[in-house]
PDB file of C-alpha atoms in Angstrom:
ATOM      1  CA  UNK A   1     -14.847 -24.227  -9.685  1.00 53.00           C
ATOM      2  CA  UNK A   2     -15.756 -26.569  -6.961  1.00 56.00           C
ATOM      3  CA  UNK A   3     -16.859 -25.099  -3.376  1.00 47.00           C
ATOM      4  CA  UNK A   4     -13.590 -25.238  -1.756  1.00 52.00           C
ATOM      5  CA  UNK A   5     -12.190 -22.860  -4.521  1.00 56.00           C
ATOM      6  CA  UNK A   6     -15.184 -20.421  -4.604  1.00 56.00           C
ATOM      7  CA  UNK A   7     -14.454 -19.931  -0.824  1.00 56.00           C
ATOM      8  CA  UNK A   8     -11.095 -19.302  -1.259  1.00 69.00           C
ATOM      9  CA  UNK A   9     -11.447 -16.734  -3.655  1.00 74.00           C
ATOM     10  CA  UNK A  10     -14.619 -15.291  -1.689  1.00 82.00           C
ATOM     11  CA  UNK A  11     -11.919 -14.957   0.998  1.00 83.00           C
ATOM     12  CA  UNK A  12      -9.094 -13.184  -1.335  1.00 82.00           C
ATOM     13  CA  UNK A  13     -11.944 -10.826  -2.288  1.00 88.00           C
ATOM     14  CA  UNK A  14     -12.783  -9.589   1.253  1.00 91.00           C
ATOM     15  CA  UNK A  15      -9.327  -9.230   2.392  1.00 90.00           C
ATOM     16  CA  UNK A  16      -8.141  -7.424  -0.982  1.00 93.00           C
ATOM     17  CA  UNK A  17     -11.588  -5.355  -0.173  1.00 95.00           C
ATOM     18  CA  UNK A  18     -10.649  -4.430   3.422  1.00 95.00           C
ATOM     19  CA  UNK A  19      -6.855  -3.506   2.122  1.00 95.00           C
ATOM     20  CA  UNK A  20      -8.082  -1.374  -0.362  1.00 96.00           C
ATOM     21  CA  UNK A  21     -10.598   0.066   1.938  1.00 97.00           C
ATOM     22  CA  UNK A  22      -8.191   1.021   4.579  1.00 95.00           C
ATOM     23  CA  UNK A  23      -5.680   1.912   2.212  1.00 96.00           C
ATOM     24  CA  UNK A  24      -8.089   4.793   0.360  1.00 97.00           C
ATOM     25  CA  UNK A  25      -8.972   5.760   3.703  1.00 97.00           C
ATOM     26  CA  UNK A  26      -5.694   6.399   4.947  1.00 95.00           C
ATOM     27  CA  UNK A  27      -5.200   8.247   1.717  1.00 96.00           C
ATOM     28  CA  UNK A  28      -8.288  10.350   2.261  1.00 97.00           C
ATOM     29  CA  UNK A  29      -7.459  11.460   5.742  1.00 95.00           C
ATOM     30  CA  UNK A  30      -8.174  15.376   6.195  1.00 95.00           C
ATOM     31  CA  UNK A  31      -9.995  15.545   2.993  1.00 96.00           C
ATOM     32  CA  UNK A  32     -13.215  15.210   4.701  1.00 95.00           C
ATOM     33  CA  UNK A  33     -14.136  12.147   2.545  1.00 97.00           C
ATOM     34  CA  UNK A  34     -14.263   8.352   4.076  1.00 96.00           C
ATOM     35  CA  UNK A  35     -15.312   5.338   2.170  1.00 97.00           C
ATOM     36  CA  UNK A  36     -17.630   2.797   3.979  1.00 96.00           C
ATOM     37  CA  UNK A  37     -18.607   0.537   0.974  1.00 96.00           C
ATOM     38  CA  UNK A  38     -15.718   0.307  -1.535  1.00 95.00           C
ATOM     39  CA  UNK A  39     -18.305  -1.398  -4.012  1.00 94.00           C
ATOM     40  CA  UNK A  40     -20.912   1.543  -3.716  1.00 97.00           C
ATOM     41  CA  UNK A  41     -19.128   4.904  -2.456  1.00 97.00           C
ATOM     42  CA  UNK A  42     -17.205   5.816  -5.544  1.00 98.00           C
ATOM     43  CA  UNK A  43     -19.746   5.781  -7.930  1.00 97.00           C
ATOM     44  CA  UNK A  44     -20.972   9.242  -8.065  1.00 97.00           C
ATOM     45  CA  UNK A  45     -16.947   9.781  -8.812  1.00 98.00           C
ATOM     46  CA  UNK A  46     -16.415  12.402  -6.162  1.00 97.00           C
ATOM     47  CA  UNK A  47     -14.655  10.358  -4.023  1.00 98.00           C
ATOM     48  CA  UNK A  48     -12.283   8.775  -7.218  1.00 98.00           C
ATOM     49  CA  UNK A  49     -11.531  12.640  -8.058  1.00 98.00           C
ATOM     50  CA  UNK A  50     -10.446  13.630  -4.482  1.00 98.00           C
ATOM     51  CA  UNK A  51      -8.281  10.554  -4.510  1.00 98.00           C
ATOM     52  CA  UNK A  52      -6.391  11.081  -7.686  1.00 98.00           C
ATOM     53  CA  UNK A  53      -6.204  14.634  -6.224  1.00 97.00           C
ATOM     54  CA  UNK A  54      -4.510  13.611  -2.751  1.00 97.00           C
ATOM     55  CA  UNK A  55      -2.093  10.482  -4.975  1.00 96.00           C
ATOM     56  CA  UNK A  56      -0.856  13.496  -7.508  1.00 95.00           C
ATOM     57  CA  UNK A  57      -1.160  16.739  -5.893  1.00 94.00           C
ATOM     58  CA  UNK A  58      -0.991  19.762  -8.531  1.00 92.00           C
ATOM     59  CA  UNK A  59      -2.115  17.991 -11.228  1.00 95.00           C
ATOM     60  CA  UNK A  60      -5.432  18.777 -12.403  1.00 93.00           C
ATOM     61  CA  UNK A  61      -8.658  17.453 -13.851  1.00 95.00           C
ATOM     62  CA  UNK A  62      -8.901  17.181 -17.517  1.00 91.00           C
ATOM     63  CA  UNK A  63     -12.356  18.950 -16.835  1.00 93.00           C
ATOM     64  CA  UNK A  64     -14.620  20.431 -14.430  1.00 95.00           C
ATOM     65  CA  UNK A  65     -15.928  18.439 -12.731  1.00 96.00           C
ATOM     66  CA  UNK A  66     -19.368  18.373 -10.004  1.00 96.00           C
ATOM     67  CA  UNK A  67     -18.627  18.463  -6.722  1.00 95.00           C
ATOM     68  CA  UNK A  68     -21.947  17.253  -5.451  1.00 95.00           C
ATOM     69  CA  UNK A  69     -23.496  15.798  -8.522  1.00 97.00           C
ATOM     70  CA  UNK A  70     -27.379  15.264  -8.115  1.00 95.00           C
ATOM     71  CA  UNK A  71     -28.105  13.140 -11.279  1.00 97.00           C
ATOM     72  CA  UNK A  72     -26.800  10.318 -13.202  1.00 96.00           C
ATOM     73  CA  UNK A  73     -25.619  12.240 -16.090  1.00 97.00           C
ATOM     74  CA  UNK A  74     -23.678  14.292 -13.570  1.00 98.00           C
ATOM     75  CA  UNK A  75     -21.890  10.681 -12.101  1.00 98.00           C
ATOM     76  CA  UNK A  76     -21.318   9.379 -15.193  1.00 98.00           C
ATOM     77  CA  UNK A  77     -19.658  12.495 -16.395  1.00 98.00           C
ATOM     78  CA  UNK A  78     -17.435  12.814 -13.419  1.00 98.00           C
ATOM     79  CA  UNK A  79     -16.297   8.920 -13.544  1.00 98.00           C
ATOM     80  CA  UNK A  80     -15.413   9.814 -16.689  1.00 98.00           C
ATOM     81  CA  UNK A  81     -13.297  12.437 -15.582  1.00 98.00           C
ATOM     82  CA  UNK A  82     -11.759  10.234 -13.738  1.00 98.00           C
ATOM     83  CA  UNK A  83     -10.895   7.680 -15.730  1.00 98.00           C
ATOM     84  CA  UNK A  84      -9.495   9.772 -18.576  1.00 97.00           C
ATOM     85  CA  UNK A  85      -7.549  11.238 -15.749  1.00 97.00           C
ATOM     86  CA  UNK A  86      -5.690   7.980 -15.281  1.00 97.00           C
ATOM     87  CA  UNK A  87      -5.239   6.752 -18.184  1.00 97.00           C
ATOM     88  CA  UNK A  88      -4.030   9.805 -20.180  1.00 96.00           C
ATOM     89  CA  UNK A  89      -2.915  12.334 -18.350  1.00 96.00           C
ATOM     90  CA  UNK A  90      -0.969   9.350 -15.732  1.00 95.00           C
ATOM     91  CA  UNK A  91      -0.178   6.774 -18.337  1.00 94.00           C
ATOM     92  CA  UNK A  92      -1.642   4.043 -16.128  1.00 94.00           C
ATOM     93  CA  UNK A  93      -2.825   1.190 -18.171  1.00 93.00           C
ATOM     94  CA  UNK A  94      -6.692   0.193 -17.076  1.00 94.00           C
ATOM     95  CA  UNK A  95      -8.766  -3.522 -18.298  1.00 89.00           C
ATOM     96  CA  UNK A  96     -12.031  -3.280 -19.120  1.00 90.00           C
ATOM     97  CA  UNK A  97     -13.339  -0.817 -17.101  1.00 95.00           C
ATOM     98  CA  UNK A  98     -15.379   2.219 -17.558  1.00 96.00           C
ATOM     99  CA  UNK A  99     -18.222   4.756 -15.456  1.00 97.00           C
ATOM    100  CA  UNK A 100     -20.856   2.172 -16.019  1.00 97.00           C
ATOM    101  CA  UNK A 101     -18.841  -0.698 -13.601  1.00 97.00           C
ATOM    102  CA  UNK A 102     -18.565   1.560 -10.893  1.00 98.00           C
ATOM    103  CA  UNK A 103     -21.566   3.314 -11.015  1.00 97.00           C
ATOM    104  CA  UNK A 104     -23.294  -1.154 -11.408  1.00 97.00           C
ATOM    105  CA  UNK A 105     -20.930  -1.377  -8.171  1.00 97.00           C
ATOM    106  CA  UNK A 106     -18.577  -4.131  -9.647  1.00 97.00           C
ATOM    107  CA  UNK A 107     -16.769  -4.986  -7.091  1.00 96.00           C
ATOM    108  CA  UNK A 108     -14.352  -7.040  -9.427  1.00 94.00           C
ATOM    109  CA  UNK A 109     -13.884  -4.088 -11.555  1.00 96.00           C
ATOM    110  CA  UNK A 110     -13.313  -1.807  -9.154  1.00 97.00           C
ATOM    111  CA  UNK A 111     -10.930  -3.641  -7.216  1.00 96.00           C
ATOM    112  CA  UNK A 112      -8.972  -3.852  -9.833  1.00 95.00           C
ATOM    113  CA  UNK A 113      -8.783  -0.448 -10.762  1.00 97.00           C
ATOM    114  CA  UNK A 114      -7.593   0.469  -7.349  1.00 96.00           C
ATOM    115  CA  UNK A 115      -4.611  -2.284  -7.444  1.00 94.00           C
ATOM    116  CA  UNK A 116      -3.584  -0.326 -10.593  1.00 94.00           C
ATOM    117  CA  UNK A 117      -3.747   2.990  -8.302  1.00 95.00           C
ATOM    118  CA  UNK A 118      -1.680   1.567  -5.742  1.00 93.00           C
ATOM    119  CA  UNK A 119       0.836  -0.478  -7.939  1.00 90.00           C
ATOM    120  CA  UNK A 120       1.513   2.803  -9.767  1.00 91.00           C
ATOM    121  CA  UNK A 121       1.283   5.551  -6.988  1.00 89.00           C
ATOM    122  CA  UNK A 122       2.134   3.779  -3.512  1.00 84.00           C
ATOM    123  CA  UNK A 123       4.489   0.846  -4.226  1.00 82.00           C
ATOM    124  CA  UNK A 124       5.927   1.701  -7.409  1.00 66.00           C
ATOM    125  CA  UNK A 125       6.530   5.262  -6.236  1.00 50.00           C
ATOM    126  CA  UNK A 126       8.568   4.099  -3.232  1.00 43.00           C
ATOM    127  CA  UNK A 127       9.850   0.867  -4.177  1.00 45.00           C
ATOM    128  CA  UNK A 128       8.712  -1.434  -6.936  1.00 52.00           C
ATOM    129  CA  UNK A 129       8.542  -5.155  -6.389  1.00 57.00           C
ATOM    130  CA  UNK A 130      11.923  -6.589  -6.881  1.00 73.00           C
ATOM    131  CA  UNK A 131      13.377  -3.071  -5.180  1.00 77.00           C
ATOM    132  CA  UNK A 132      11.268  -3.990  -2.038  1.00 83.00           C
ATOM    133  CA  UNK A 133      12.397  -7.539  -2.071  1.00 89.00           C
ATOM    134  CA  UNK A 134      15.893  -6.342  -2.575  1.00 85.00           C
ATOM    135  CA  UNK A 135      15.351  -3.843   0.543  1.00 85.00           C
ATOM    136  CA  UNK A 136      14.006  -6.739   2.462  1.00 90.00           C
ATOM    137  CA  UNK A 137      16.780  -8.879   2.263  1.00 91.00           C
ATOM    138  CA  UNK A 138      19.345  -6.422   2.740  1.00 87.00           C
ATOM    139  CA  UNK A 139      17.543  -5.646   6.200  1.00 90.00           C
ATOM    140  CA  UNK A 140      16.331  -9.238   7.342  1.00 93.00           C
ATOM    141  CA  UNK A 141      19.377 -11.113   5.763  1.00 92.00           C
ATOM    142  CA  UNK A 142      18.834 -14.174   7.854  1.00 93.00           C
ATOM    143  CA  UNK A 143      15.611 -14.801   6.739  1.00 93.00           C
ATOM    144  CA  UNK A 144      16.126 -15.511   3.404  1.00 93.00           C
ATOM    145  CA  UNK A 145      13.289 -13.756   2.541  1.00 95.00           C
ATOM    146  CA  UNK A 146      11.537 -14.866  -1.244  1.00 94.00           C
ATOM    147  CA  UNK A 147       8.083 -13.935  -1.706  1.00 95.00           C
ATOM    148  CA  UNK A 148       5.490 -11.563   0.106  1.00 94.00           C
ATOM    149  CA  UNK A 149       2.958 -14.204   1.326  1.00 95.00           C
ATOM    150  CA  UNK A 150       3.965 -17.493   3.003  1.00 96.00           C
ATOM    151  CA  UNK A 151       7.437 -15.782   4.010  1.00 96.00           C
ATOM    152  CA  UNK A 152       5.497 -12.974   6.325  1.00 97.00           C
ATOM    153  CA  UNK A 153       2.364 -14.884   7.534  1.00 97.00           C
ATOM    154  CA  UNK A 154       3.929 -16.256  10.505  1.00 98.00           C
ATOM    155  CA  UNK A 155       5.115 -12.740  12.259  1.00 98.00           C
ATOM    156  CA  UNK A 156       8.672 -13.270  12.202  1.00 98.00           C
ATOM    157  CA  UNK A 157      10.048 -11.418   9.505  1.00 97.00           C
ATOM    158  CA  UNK A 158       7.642  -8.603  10.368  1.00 98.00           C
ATOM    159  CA  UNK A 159       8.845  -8.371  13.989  1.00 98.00           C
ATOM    160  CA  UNK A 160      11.908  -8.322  12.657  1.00 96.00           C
ATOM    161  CA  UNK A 161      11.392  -5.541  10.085  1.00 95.00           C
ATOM    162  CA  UNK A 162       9.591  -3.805  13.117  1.00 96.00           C
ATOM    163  CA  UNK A 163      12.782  -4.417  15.660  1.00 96.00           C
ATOM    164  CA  UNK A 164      15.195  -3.106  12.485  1.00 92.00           C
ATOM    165  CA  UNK A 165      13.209   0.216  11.737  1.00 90.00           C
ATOM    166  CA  UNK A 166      13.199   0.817  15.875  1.00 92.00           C
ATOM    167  CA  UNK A 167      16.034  -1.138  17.632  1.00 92.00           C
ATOM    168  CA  UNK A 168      14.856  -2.427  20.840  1.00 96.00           C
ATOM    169  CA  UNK A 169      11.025  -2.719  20.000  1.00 96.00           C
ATOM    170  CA  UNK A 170      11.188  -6.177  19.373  1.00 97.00           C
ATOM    171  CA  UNK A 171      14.624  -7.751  20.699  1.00 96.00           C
ATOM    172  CA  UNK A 172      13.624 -11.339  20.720  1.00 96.00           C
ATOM    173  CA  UNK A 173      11.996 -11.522  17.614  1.00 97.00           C
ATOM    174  CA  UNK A 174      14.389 -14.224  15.549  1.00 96.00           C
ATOM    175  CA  UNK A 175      13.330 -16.618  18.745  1.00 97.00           C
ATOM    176  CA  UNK A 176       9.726 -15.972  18.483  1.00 97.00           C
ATOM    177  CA  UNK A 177       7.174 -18.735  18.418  1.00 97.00           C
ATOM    178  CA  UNK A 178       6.570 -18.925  14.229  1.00 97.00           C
ATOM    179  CA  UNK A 179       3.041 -21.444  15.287  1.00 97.00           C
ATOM    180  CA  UNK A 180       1.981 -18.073  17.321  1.00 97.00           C
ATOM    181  CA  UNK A 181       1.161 -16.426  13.794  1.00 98.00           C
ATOM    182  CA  UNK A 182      -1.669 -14.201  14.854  1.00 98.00           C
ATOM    183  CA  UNK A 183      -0.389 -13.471  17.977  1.00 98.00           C
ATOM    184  CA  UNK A 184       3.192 -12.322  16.335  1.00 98.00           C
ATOM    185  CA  UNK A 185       1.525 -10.214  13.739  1.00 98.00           C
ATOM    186  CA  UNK A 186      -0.820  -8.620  15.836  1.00 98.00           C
ATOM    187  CA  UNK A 187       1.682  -7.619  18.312  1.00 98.00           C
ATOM    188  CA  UNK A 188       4.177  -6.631  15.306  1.00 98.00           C
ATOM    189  CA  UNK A 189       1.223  -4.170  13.654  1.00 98.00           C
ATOM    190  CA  UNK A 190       0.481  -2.830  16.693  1.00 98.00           C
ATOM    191  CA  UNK A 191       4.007  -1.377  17.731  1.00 97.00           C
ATOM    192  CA  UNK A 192       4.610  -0.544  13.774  1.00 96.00           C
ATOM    193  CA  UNK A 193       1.380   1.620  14.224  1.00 96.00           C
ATOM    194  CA  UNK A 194       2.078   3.102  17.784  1.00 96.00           C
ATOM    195  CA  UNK A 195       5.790   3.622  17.401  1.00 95.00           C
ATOM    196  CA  UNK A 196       6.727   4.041  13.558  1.00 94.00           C
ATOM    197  CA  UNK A 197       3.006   5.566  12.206  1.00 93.00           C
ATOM    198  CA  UNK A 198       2.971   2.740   9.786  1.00 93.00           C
ATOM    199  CA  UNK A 199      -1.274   2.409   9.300  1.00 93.00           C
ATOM    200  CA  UNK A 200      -2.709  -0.655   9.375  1.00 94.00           C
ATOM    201  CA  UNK A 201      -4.001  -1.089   5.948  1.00 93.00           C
ATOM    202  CA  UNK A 202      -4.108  -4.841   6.570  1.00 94.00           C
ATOM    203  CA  UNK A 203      -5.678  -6.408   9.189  1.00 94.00           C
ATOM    204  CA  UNK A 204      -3.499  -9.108  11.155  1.00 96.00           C
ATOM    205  CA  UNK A 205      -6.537 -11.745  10.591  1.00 96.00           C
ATOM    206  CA  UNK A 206      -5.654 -11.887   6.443  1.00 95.00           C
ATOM    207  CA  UNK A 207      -1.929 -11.647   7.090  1.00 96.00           C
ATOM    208  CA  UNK A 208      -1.340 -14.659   9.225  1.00 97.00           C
ATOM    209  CA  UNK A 209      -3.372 -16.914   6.911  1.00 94.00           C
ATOM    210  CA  UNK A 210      -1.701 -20.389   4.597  1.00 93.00           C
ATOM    211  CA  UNK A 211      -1.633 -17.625   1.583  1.00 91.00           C
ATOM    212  CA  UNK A 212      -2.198 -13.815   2.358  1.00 93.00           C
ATOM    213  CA  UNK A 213      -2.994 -11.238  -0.750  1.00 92.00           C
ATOM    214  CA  UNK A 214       0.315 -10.425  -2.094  1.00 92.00           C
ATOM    215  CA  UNK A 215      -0.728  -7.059  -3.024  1.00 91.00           C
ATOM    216  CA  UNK A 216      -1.908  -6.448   0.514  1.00 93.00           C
ATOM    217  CA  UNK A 217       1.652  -7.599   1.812  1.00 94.00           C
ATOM    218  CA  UNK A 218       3.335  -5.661  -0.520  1.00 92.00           C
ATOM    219  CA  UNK A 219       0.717  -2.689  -0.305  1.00 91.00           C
ATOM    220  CA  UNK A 220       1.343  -2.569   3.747  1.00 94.00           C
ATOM    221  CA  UNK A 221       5.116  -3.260   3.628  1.00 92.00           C
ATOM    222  CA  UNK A 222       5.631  -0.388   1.357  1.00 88.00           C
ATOM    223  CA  UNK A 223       4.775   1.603   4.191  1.00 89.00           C
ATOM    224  CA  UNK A 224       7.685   0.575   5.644  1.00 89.00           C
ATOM    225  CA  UNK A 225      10.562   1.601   3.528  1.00 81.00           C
ATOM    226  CA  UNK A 226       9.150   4.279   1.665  1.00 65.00           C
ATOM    227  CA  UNK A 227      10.849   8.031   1.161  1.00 61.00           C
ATOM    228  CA  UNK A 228      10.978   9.598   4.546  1.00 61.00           C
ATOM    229  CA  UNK A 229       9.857   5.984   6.302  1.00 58.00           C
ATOM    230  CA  UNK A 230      10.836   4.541   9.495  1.00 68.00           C
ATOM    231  CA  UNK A 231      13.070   2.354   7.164  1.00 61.00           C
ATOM    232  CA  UNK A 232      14.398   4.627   5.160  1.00 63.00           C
ATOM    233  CA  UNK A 233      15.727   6.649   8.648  1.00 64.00           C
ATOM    234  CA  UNK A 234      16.863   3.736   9.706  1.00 65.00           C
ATOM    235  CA  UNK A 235      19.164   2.655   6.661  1.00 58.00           C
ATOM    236  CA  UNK A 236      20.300   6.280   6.496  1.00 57.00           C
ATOM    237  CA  UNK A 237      21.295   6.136  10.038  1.00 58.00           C
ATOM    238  CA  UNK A 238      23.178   2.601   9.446  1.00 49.00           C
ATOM    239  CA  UNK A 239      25.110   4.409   6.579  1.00 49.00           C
ATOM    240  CA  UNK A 240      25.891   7.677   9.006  1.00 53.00           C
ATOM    241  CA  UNK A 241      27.412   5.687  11.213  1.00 54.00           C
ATOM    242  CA  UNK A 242      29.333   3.230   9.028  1.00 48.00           C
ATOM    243  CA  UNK A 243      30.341   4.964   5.699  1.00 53.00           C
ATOM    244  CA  UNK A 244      33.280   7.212   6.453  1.00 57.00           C
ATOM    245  CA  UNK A 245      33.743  10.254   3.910  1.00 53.00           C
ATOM    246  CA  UNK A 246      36.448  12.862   5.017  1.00 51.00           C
ATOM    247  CA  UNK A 247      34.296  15.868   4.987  1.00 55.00           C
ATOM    248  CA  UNK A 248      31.275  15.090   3.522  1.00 52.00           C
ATOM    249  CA  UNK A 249      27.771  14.346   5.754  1.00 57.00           C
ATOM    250  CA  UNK A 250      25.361  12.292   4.618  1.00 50.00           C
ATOM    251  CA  UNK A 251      21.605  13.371   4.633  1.00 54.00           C
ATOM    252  CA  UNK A 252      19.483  11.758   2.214  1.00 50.00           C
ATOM    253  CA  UNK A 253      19.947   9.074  -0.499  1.00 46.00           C
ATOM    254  CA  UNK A 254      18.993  11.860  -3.400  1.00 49.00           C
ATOM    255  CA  UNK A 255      21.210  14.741  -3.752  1.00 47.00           C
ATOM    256  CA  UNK A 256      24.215  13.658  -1.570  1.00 48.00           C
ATOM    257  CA  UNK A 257      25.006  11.101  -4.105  1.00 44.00           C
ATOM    258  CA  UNK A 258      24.708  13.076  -7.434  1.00 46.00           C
ATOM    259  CA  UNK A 259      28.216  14.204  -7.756  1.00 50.00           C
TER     260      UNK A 259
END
């Protein structure tokens, strides 16, 4: 790997890192837990437990676990909690990983055990890949739309996602400037944040970049058209007004449509 190619990835490992951060954060909010260092704050396990305790509410631990564990027997027991929680009791599939990564601070590892988290609880339980790239296109249809990194670093398709969850928030945004990137995906995060609550689990620096994270993109977008998002109201509200059925009102896209 020659310099050039050691930077790049350097650079996909910081902005996966600061997506994941803000992303667990986010998740965390109200719990009284924060995460500062992703590599080092989830190695007594504490934090990983009250996690998978906010991502699948009413489910519990497949043992007691230490809420403020003072030893590293007490870490390593909890992490193993953890894990064991995820992979059997949630079916999610983990590589390679176990307490002594996380509790080393493997960065690597550890990353990659959070994509798994937020493949299988935040974009796979709203929309999976080709359902959010299907939602895309039906929304943005003069974009033509095909992937989620070159096709959203330039702020244009996010304005317009923006504009289409809130009509009127960014009128002009099939004429903006594409060679503006960080300027159009600043401003586009910004109203998505103030006007639709959609977090900022990616910062605008690793979006308008030659090749942002995909998971990021697709981690942040989510946030878009998930249930009860600003784009799910706003496809319901398209579908109010122009679906006609004599006596019947649509509400939701659930039980309305079962019989």
């Amino acid at each position: 790997m020659n310099l050039d190619q050691r930077a790049s990835q350097a650079e996909w490992v910081d902005a996966q890192k600061r997506t994941l951060t803000f992303w667990v954060n986010e998740k965390l909010q109200g719990t009284g837990f924060e995460v500062q260092d992703l590599a080092a704050d989830l190695d007594s396990g504490t934090v990983l437990i009250k996690l998978l305790e906010v991502l699948a509410p009413g489910k519990k631990m497949p043992n007691k676990y230490y809420t403020t564990p003072d030893s590293s027997i007490q870490c390593t027991q909890n992490l193993t909690i953890a894990l064991e929680f995820i992979t059997k009791t949630e079916k999610i599939a983990l590589v390679n990983i176990g307490p002594t990564d996380i509790q080393e601070h493997n960065l690597k590892q550890i990353l990659s055990l959070l994509r798994s988290l937020v493949l299988h609880y935040h974009i796979s339980r709203g929309r999976q890949d080709d359902q959010l790239m299907d939602w895309v296109r039906v929304v943005l249809p003069s974009r033509d739309v095909a992937n989620f990194t070159t096709h959203w670093n330039d702020g244009v398709s996010l304005s317009g996602l923006v504009d289409y969850c809130r009509p009127g928030l960014i009128p002009d945004w099939a004429s903006i400037d594409p060679g503006n990137a960080l300027q159009n995906v600043t401003n586009a995060m910004k109203l998505a944040e103030e006007h639709l609550g959609i977090p900022q689990v990616m910062q605008p620096e690793d979006l308008a970049v030659d090749k942002p994270d995909e998971l990021s993109v697709m981690t942040y977008l989510s946030y878009f058209c998930c249930s009860g998002s600003p784009g799910q109201k706003a496809l319901l509200a398209w579908v109010q007004q122009h679906v006609n059925i004599p006596d019947r009102r649509i509400h939701n896209f659930t039980t309305d449509w079962t019989d």
